[in-house]
């Protein structure tokens, strides 16, 4: 398999830099102009001072940074990890999506790894690079170490993972590489892992879904963990009008995860106002998979400003009948 190389000193070759620009520009520029500014600049808001910098978390080959939030009352000992999308500042995403407010009211902590523009010209997690998505390598190892340090420092008993877009693709990789580390995950407008190991495959996957069959994807996961029985539960969110990441990716991810976990369908396309849900469940180990498809939504997180802690509409946070963060935290019973 072709492997992408670049120097961690950030002296990128011109071809690699151009490739990154093409891919990440595609991620941003084809989003619906009604829901995203086509001249997006890095979010320049002052970071939430309630978030503290995470330091001394061990090896950091991905050269990432992170901040974490501990509510005044922290009694359920749960940690939610949020992986942002391209051109996003993670703490701002946590705030505007409603996650920070939910952490305060539900008494769980939040960890936000942060990509840099030195690593990727659009600050996307490098989900399409082997050296950043394989076990104990690159950004994958950096995020793993961040989680382990925060969990130890806060004595968190359970860890949950949320990822949007490129962050959703990295969340897929984390759940497959380190299933022991997570109670459950939520992947929003994301992709399966492994879906791509070069730019050409990444664009193809985004537009058409993974080339591998579900059986091939399951075999890959089982080769990584041949003795594993249970896997984390998973919530998958997609807008059915997503022009950046084809919704077929979310549908395939749900089918693949159901096959991996041997979960049986309980509800198929249950309609609600403006969205529909499909549910699979393994009654033996209580693993479940929930697919939420929002009818008229483009690429991003769904927010509902009429719901308490339901989030605020802005770029890639899209007004919807349902709030991604509220419903995800409710499903996890945090």
mmCIF file of C-alpha atoms in Angstrom:
data_model
loop_
_atom_site.group_PDB
_atom_site.id
_atom_site.type_symbol
_atom_site.label_atom_id
_atom_site.label_comp_id
_atom_site.label_asym_id
_atom_site.label_seq_id
_atom_site.Cartn_x
_atom_site.Cartn_y
_atom_site.Cartn_z
ATOM 1 C CA UNK A 1 0.000 0.000 0.000
ATOM 2 C CA UNK A 2 1.277 3.420 -0.927
ATOM 3 C CA UNK A 3 2.367 5.404 2.116
ATOM 4 C CA UNK A 4 2.350 9.176 2.396
ATOM 5 C CA UNK A 5 5.492 10.705 3.861
ATOM 6 C CA UNK A 6 6.164 14.180 5.155
ATOM 7 C CA UNK A 7 8.689 15.661 7.537
ATOM 8 C CA UNK A 8 7.551 16.320 11.076
ATOM 9 C CA UNK A 9 9.799 19.375 10.913
ATOM 10 C CA UNK A 10 7.040 20.696 8.617
ATOM 11 C CA UNK A 11 9.396 21.220 5.673
ATOM 12 C CA UNK A 12 6.771 19.786 3.349
ATOM 13 C CA UNK A 13 7.537 18.992 -0.273
ATOM 14 C CA UNK A 14 5.691 21.150 -2.767
ATOM 15 C CA UNK A 15 3.840 18.137 -4.200
ATOM 16 C CA UNK A 16 2.633 17.036 -0.751
ATOM 17 C CA UNK A 17 1.634 20.595 0.137
ATOM 18 C CA UNK A 18 -0.292 20.923 -3.100
ATOM 19 C CA UNK A 19 -2.002 17.596 -2.475
ATOM 20 C CA UNK A 20 -3.008 18.637 1.018
ATOM 21 C CA UNK A 21 -4.346 21.921 -0.327
ATOM 22 C CA UNK A 22 -6.410 20.173 -2.995
ATOM 23 C CA UNK A 23 -7.926 17.668 -0.589
ATOM 24 C CA UNK A 24 -8.661 20.012 2.265
ATOM 25 C CA UNK A 25 -9.961 22.690 -0.089
ATOM 26 C CA UNK A 26 -12.355 20.064 -1.387
ATOM 27 C CA UNK A 27 -13.497 19.362 2.169
ATOM 28 C CA UNK A 28 -14.300 23.037 2.708
ATOM 29 C CA UNK A 29 -15.210 24.654 -0.578
ATOM 30 C CA UNK A 30 -17.913 22.294 -1.807
ATOM 31 C CA UNK A 31 -19.955 22.712 1.360
ATOM 32 C CA UNK A 32 -23.296 24.403 0.815
ATOM 33 C CA UNK A 33 -22.880 28.210 0.889
ATOM 34 C CA UNK A 34 -26.150 28.442 2.804
ATOM 35 C CA UNK A 35 -24.507 26.669 5.714
ATOM 36 C CA UNK A 36 -20.829 27.555 5.386
ATOM 37 C CA UNK A 37 -18.829 30.612 4.445
ATOM 38 C CA UNK A 38 -16.775 29.815 1.335
ATOM 39 C CA UNK A 39 -14.021 32.182 2.518
ATOM 40 C CA UNK A 40 -13.457 30.495 5.846
ATOM 41 C CA UNK A 41 -10.616 31.831 7.954
ATOM 42 C CA UNK A 42 -9.331 30.179 11.125
ATOM 43 C CA UNK A 43 -11.649 30.887 14.040
ATOM 44 C CA UNK A 44 -9.974 33.711 15.929
ATOM 45 C CA UNK A 45 -12.136 33.846 19.034
ATOM 46 C CA UNK A 46 -10.336 33.917 22.366
ATOM 47 C CA UNK A 47 -10.243 30.390 23.776
ATOM 48 C CA UNK A 48 -12.542 29.532 26.659
ATOM 49 C CA UNK A 49 -10.418 30.176 29.752
ATOM 50 C CA UNK A 50 -12.167 27.347 31.573
ATOM 51 C CA UNK A 51 -10.138 24.962 29.390
ATOM 52 C CA UNK A 52 -6.627 24.176 30.602
ATOM 53 C CA UNK A 53 -3.635 23.199 28.494
ATOM 54 C CA UNK A 54 -2.679 19.529 28.675
ATOM 55 C CA UNK A 55 1.070 19.080 29.132
ATOM 56 C CA UNK A 56 3.525 16.259 29.800
ATOM 57 C CA UNK A 57 1.379 13.549 28.229
ATOM 58 C CA UNK A 58 4.274 11.538 26.805
ATOM 59 C CA UNK A 59 5.354 10.910 23.224
ATOM 60 C CA UNK A 60 3.823 13.356 20.748
ATOM 61 C CA UNK A 61 4.988 12.311 17.266
ATOM 62 C CA UNK A 62 1.930 13.979 15.717
ATOM 63 C CA UNK A 63 2.942 17.348 17.228
ATOM 64 C CA UNK A 64 -0.601 18.036 18.416
ATOM 65 C CA UNK A 65 -1.744 20.156 21.346
ATOM 66 C CA UNK A 66 -4.752 19.705 23.623
ATOM 67 C CA UNK A 67 -6.904 21.450 26.201
ATOM 68 C CA UNK A 68 -9.314 19.975 28.718
ATOM 69 C CA UNK A 69 -12.292 21.124 30.776
ATOM 70 C CA UNK A 70 -13.326 19.892 34.213
ATOM 71 C CA UNK A 71 -16.711 21.162 35.453
ATOM 72 C CA UNK A 72 -17.073 22.598 38.935
ATOM 73 C CA UNK A 73 -18.985 19.470 39.869
ATOM 74 C CA UNK A 74 -17.301 16.387 38.395
ATOM 75 C CA UNK A 75 -18.971 13.375 39.912
ATOM 76 C CA UNK A 76 -19.648 10.838 37.173
ATOM 77 C CA UNK A 77 -15.950 10.370 36.308
ATOM 78 C CA UNK A 78 -16.602 10.320 32.569
ATOM 79 C CA UNK A 79 -14.366 11.914 29.923
ATOM 80 C CA UNK A 80 -15.621 12.949 26.465
ATOM 81 C CA UNK A 81 -12.965 13.446 23.774
ATOM 82 C CA UNK A 82 -13.837 15.777 20.864
ATOM 83 C CA UNK A 83 -11.964 15.715 17.524
ATOM 84 C CA UNK A 84 -12.708 18.800 15.437
ATOM 85 C CA UNK A 85 -13.079 19.110 11.675
ATOM 86 C CA UNK A 86 -10.997 21.120 9.202
ATOM 87 C CA UNK A 87 -10.425 24.879 9.770
ATOM 88 C CA UNK A 88 -11.834 24.572 13.280
ATOM 89 C CA UNK A 89 -10.565 25.450 16.717
ATOM 90 C CA UNK A 90 -11.621 22.534 18.885
ATOM 91 C CA UNK A 91 -12.570 24.413 22.053
ATOM 92 C CA UNK A 92 -14.722 26.814 20.035
ATOM 93 C CA UNK A 93 -16.438 23.802 18.482
ATOM 94 C CA UNK A 94 -17.019 22.327 21.950
ATOM 95 C CA UNK A 95 -18.570 25.600 23.094
ATOM 96 C CA UNK A 96 -20.764 26.298 20.060
ATOM 97 C CA UNK A 97 -21.959 22.716 19.642
ATOM 98 C CA UNK A 98 -23.265 22.744 23.222
ATOM 99 C CA UNK A 99 -20.773 20.170 24.506
ATOM 100 C CA UNK A 100 -19.104 22.429 27.079
ATOM 101 C CA UNK A 101 -22.453 23.480 28.549
ATOM 102 C CA UNK A 102 -23.574 19.850 28.635
ATOM 103 C CA UNK A 103 -20.352 18.924 30.456
ATOM 104 C CA UNK A 104 -21.124 21.528 33.107
ATOM 105 C CA UNK A 105 -24.724 20.416 33.581
ATOM 106 C CA UNK A 106 -24.033 16.665 33.387
ATOM 107 C CA UNK A 107 -20.751 16.778 35.320
ATOM 108 C CA UNK A 108 -18.366 15.122 32.843
ATOM 109 C CA UNK A 109 -14.961 16.313 31.617
ATOM 110 C CA UNK A 110 -13.992 17.189 28.031
ATOM 111 C CA UNK A 111 -10.643 16.712 26.252
ATOM 112 C CA UNK A 112 -10.023 18.538 22.969
ATOM 113 C CA UNK A 113 -6.958 17.548 20.907
ATOM 114 C CA UNK A 114 -6.019 20.312 18.462
ATOM 115 C CA UNK A 115 -4.516 20.045 14.996
ATOM 116 C CA UNK A 116 -2.253 22.849 13.702
ATOM 117 C CA UNK A 117 -1.887 24.621 10.371
ATOM 118 C CA UNK A 118 1.769 23.566 10.370
ATOM 119 C CA UNK A 119 0.694 19.899 10.273
ATOM 120 C CA UNK A 120 -2.038 20.388 7.678
ATOM 121 C CA UNK A 121 -2.755 23.475 5.610
ATOM 122 C CA UNK A 122 -6.441 23.392 6.632
ATOM 123 C CA UNK A 123 -5.850 22.069 10.164
ATOM 124 C CA UNK A 124 -7.483 18.730 9.318
ATOM 125 C CA UNK A 125 -6.425 15.657 11.227
ATOM 126 C CA UNK A 126 -4.427 13.593 8.715
ATOM 127 C CA UNK A 127 -6.886 10.706 8.528
ATOM 128 C CA UNK A 128 -5.647 9.680 5.067
ATOM 129 C CA UNK A 129 -1.987 9.187 6.085
ATOM 130 C CA UNK A 130 -0.830 5.735 7.187
ATOM 131 C CA UNK A 131 1.819 7.174 9.478
ATOM 132 C CA UNK A 132 -0.872 9.115 11.372
ATOM 133 C CA UNK A 133 -3.574 6.444 11.631
ATOM 134 C CA UNK A 134 -1.786 3.193 12.401
ATOM 135 C CA UNK A 135 -1.428 1.913 15.960
ATOM 136 C CA UNK A 136 1.133 3.806 18.053
ATOM 137 C CA UNK A 137 2.209 6.058 15.192
ATOM 138 C CA UNK A 138 1.991 9.784 14.438
ATOM 139 C CA UNK A 139 -1.196 11.611 15.378
ATOM 140 C CA UNK A 140 -2.795 8.334 16.490
ATOM 141 C CA UNK A 141 -0.195 7.864 19.223
ATOM 142 C CA UNK A 142 -0.353 11.529 20.250
ATOM 143 C CA UNK A 143 -4.122 11.336 20.766
ATOM 144 C CA UNK A 144 -3.864 7.982 22.549
ATOM 145 C CA UNK A 145 -1.319 9.442 24.991
ATOM 146 C CA UNK A 146 -3.414 12.577 25.538
ATOM 147 C CA UNK A 147 -6.418 10.451 26.470
ATOM 148 C CA UNK A 148 -4.423 8.166 28.765
ATOM 149 C CA UNK A 149 -2.861 11.125 30.594
ATOM 150 C CA UNK A 150 -6.182 12.947 31.040
ATOM 151 C CA UNK A 151 -7.967 9.794 32.155
ATOM 152 C CA UNK A 152 -5.294 9.132 34.761
ATOM 153 C CA UNK A 153 -5.122 12.749 35.904
ATOM 154 C CA UNK A 154 -8.910 13.058 36.295
ATOM 155 C CA UNK A 155 -9.467 9.458 37.426
ATOM 156 C CA UNK A 156 -12.049 9.054 34.676
ATOM 157 C CA UNK A 157 -13.624 5.623 34.677
ATOM 158 C CA UNK A 158 -15.149 5.818 31.193
ATOM 159 C CA UNK A 159 -14.005 7.520 27.983
ATOM 160 C CA UNK A 160 -16.290 8.503 25.098
ATOM 161 C CA UNK A 161 -15.195 9.764 21.674
ATOM 162 C CA UNK A 162 -16.839 12.274 19.309
ATOM 163 C CA UNK A 163 -15.425 13.249 15.905
ATOM 164 C CA UNK A 164 -16.625 15.574 13.137
ATOM 165 C CA UNK A 165 -15.638 15.164 9.470
ATOM 166 C CA UNK A 166 -11.834 14.686 9.368
ATOM 167 C CA UNK A 167 -12.082 14.292 13.145
ATOM 168 C CA UNK A 168 -14.781 11.686 12.565
ATOM 169 C CA UNK A 169 -12.450 9.762 10.263
ATOM 170 C CA UNK A 170 -9.749 9.879 12.969
ATOM 171 C CA UNK A 171 -12.326 8.766 15.532
ATOM 172 C CA UNK A 172 -13.038 5.717 13.345
ATOM 173 C CA UNK A 173 -9.335 4.892 13.364
ATOM 174 C CA UNK A 174 -9.082 5.307 17.138
ATOM 175 C CA UNK A 175 -12.066 3.039 17.789
ATOM 176 C CA UNK A 176 -10.561 0.291 15.626
ATOM 177 C CA UNK A 177 -6.981 0.700 16.846
ATOM 178 C CA UNK A 178 -7.796 1.078 20.565
ATOM 179 C CA UNK A 179 -11.263 -0.361 21.277
ATOM 180 C CA UNK A 180 -10.346 -1.051 24.923
ATOM 181 C CA UNK A 181 -9.937 2.666 25.537
ATOM 182 C CA UNK A 182 -13.535 3.680 24.749
ATOM 183 C CA UNK A 183 -16.975 2.990 26.138
ATOM 184 C CA UNK A 184 -18.667 4.385 23.018
ATOM 185 C CA UNK A 185 -18.116 6.673 20.056
ATOM 186 C CA UNK A 186 -20.031 9.155 17.904
ATOM 187 C CA UNK A 187 -18.935 9.808 14.316
ATOM 188 C CA UNK A 188 -20.436 12.849 12.611
ATOM 189 C CA UNK A 189 -20.161 13.249 8.812
ATOM 190 C CA UNK A 190 -17.178 10.906 8.991
ATOM 191 C CA UNK A 191 -15.777 7.826 7.281
ATOM 192 C CA UNK A 192 -14.814 4.235 7.964
ATOM 193 C CA UNK A 193 -11.312 3.076 8.856
ATOM 194 C CA UNK A 194 -9.370 2.058 6.880
ATOM 195 C CA UNK A 195 -10.862 4.009 3.982
ATOM 196 C CA UNK A 196 -7.843 5.678 2.387
ATOM 197 C CA UNK A 197 -4.059 5.722 2.569
ATOM 198 C CA UNK A 198 -3.444 8.381 -0.082
ATOM 199 C CA UNK A 199 -5.108 11.500 -1.445
ATOM 200 C CA UNK A 200 -6.693 9.843 -4.462
ATOM 201 C CA UNK A 201 -8.354 7.196 -2.322
ATOM 202 C CA UNK A 202 -9.400 9.827 0.218
ATOM 203 C CA UNK A 203 -11.304 11.849 -2.374
ATOM 204 C CA UNK A 204 -12.853 8.685 -3.820
ATOM 205 C CA UNK A 205 -13.936 7.539 -0.363
ATOM 206 C CA UNK A 206 -15.444 10.900 0.496
ATOM 207 C CA UNK A 207 -17.466 10.947 -2.719
ATOM 208 C CA UNK A 208 -18.405 7.271 -3.121
ATOM 209 C CA UNK A 209 -17.765 5.426 0.136
ATOM 210 C CA UNK A 210 -15.116 2.821 0.958
ATOM 211 C CA UNK A 211 -13.899 0.554 -1.839
ATOM 212 C CA UNK A 212 -13.643 -2.406 0.562
ATOM 213 C CA UNK A 213 -16.604 -4.647 1.299
ATOM 214 C CA UNK A 214 -17.978 -4.779 4.830
ATOM 215 C CA UNK A 215 -16.502 -8.258 5.160
ATOM 216 C CA UNK A 216 -13.043 -6.977 4.204
ATOM 217 C CA UNK A 217 -13.314 -4.152 6.742
ATOM 218 C CA UNK A 218 -14.373 -6.578 9.462
ATOM 219 C CA UNK A 219 -11.469 -8.894 8.612
ATOM 220 C CA UNK A 220 -9.050 -5.969 8.969
ATOM 221 C CA UNK A 221 -10.378 -5.106 12.450
ATOM 222 C CA UNK A 222 -10.251 -8.736 13.549
ATOM 223 C CA UNK A 223 -6.661 -9.119 12.339
ATOM 224 C CA UNK A 224 -5.729 -6.189 14.596
ATOM 225 C CA UNK A 225 -7.580 -7.748 17.564
ATOM 226 C CA UNK A 226 -7.937 -11.489 16.891
ATOM 227 C CA UNK A 227 -9.125 -12.358 20.416
ATOM 228 C CA UNK A 228 -11.527 -9.475 20.885
ATOM 229 C CA UNK A 229 -15.196 -10.197 21.587
ATOM 230 C CA UNK A 230 -16.867 -6.860 22.394
ATOM 231 C CA UNK A 231 -16.532 -3.468 20.678
ATOM 232 C CA UNK A 232 -17.634 0.049 21.663
ATOM 233 C CA UNK A 233 -21.183 1.143 20.926
ATOM 234 C CA UNK A 234 -21.451 3.702 18.129
ATOM 235 C CA UNK A 235 -23.711 6.592 17.126
ATOM 236 C CA UNK A 236 -23.395 7.754 13.508
ATOM 237 C CA UNK A 237 -24.706 11.115 12.309
ATOM 238 C CA UNK A 238 -25.100 12.300 8.724
ATOM 239 C CA UNK A 239 -26.922 14.948 6.749
ATOM 240 C CA UNK A 240 -28.642 13.439 3.727
ATOM 241 C CA UNK A 241 -27.729 16.577 1.716
ATOM 242 C CA UNK A 242 -24.024 16.371 2.617
ATOM 243 C CA UNK A 243 -22.015 17.480 -0.443
ATOM 244 C CA UNK A 244 -18.598 16.989 1.208
ATOM 245 C CA UNK A 245 -18.786 13.452 2.607
ATOM 246 C CA UNK A 246 -21.360 11.325 0.816
ATOM 247 C CA UNK A 247 -23.956 10.015 3.312
ATOM 248 C CA UNK A 248 -23.295 6.523 1.952
ATOM 249 C CA UNK A 249 -20.171 6.610 4.154
ATOM 250 C CA UNK A 250 -22.297 6.777 7.292
ATOM 251 C CA UNK A 251 -24.664 4.110 6.027
ATOM 252 C CA UNK A 252 -21.760 1.795 5.212
ATOM 253 C CA UNK A 253 -20.141 2.532 8.583
ATOM 254 C CA UNK A 254 -23.320 1.487 10.394
ATOM 255 C CA UNK A 255 -23.590 -1.743 8.386
ATOM 256 C CA UNK A 256 -19.899 -2.518 8.897
ATOM 257 C CA UNK A 257 -20.038 -1.876 12.655
ATOM 258 C CA UNK A 258 -23.165 -4.020 12.941
ATOM 259 C CA UNK A 259 -21.367 -6.887 11.201
ATOM 260 C CA UNK A 260 -18.254 -6.407 13.330
ATOM 261 C CA UNK A 261 -20.252 -6.446 16.572
ATOM 262 C CA UNK A 262 -22.754 -9.082 15.381
ATOM 263 C CA UNK A 263 -25.584 -6.684 16.160
ATOM 264 C CA UNK A 264 -29.076 -7.364 14.796
ATOM 265 C CA UNK A 265 -31.382 -4.677 13.364
ATOM 266 C CA UNK A 266 -34.086 -3.531 15.790
ATOM 267 C CA UNK A 267 -35.399 -0.449 14.002
ATOM 268 C CA UNK A 268 -34.982 0.331 10.326
ATOM 269 C CA UNK A 269 -35.585 3.865 9.058
ATOM 270 C CA UNK A 270 -37.844 4.935 11.927
ATOM 271 C CA UNK A 271 -39.115 8.377 10.833
ATOM 272 C CA UNK A 272 -39.112 11.454 13.040
ATOM 273 C CA UNK A 273 -39.799 15.082 12.183
ATOM 274 C CA UNK A 274 -36.958 16.028 9.849
ATOM 275 C CA UNK A 275 -34.791 12.955 10.464
ATOM 276 C CA UNK A 276 -34.833 9.157 10.674
ATOM 277 C CA UNK A 277 -33.122 6.570 12.849
ATOM 278 C CA UNK A 278 -31.919 2.998 12.378
ATOM 279 C CA UNK A 279 -30.845 0.856 15.329
ATOM 280 C CA UNK A 280 -28.866 -2.372 15.678
ATOM 281 C CA UNK A 281 -28.165 -4.184 18.950
ATOM 282 C CA UNK A 282 -26.104 -7.119 20.220
ATOM 283 C CA UNK A 283 -28.200 -8.426 23.105
ATOM 284 C CA UNK A 284 -25.312 -10.505 24.485
ATOM 285 C CA UNK A 285 -22.856 -7.687 25.245
ATOM 286 C CA UNK A 286 -25.245 -4.695 24.944
ATOM 287 C CA UNK A 287 -23.294 -3.135 22.062
ATOM 288 C CA UNK A 288 -25.584 -0.988 19.926
ATOM 289 C CA UNK A 289 -25.288 1.063 16.756
ATOM 290 C CA UNK A 290 -27.537 4.042 16.048
ATOM 291 C CA UNK A 291 -27.611 5.761 12.638
ATOM 292 C CA UNK A 292 -29.233 9.202 12.555
ATOM 293 C CA UNK A 293 -29.898 10.625 9.073
ATOM 294 C CA UNK A 294 -31.083 14.243 8.921
ATOM 295 C CA UNK A 295 -33.172 14.926 5.839
ATOM 296 C CA UNK A 296 -32.202 18.410 4.655
ATOM 297 C CA UNK A 297 -28.804 18.921 6.276
ATOM 298 C CA UNK A 298 -25.451 19.508 4.598
ATOM 299 C CA UNK A 299 -21.988 18.830 6.074
ATOM 300 C CA UNK A 300 -21.637 19.465 9.799
ATOM 301 C CA UNK A 301 -23.058 19.022 13.283
ATOM 302 C CA UNK A 302 -26.770 19.516 13.862
ATOM 303 C CA UNK A 303 -27.697 22.120 16.470
ATOM 304 C CA UNK A 304 -31.038 23.316 17.769
ATOM 305 C CA UNK A 305 -30.957 26.715 19.453
ATOM 306 C CA UNK A 306 -34.454 26.173 20.864
ATOM 307 C CA UNK A 307 -33.202 23.290 23.048
ATOM 308 C CA UNK A 308 -31.272 23.877 26.262
ATOM 309 C CA UNK A 309 -27.561 23.344 25.514
ATOM 310 C CA UNK A 310 -28.564 22.546 21.926
ATOM 311 C CA UNK A 311 -25.760 24.561 20.323
ATOM 312 C CA UNK A 312 -25.408 27.721 18.238
ATOM 313 C CA UNK A 313 -25.661 27.909 14.449
ATOM 314 C CA UNK A 314 -22.453 28.920 12.650
ATOM 315 C CA UNK A 315 -20.116 27.442 10.026
ATOM 316 C CA UNK A 316 -20.613 23.642 9.971
ATOM 317 C CA UNK A 317 -23.014 23.827 12.932
ATOM 318 C CA UNK A 318 -26.348 23.628 11.173
ATOM 319 C CA UNK A 319 -29.812 24.424 12.512
ATOM 320 C CA UNK A 320 -31.797 21.206 12.650
ATOM 321 C CA UNK A 321 -34.785 19.593 14.383
ATOM 322 C CA UNK A 322 -32.353 17.670 16.587
ATOM 323 C CA UNK A 323 -29.152 18.523 18.492
ATOM 324 C CA UNK A 324 -26.270 16.119 17.905
ATOM 325 C CA UNK A 325 -24.605 16.798 21.253
ATOM 326 C CA UNK A 326 -27.775 16.749 23.351
ATOM 327 C CA UNK A 327 -28.965 13.463 21.854
ATOM 328 C CA UNK A 328 -25.512 11.849 21.989
ATOM 329 C CA UNK A 329 -25.025 12.680 25.679
ATOM 330 C CA UNK A 330 -28.563 11.483 26.408
ATOM 331 C CA UNK A 331 -27.935 8.210 24.567
ATOM 332 C CA UNK A 332 -24.756 7.676 26.612
ATOM 333 C CA UNK A 333 -26.699 8.411 29.808
ATOM 334 C CA UNK A 334 -24.074 10.849 31.074
#
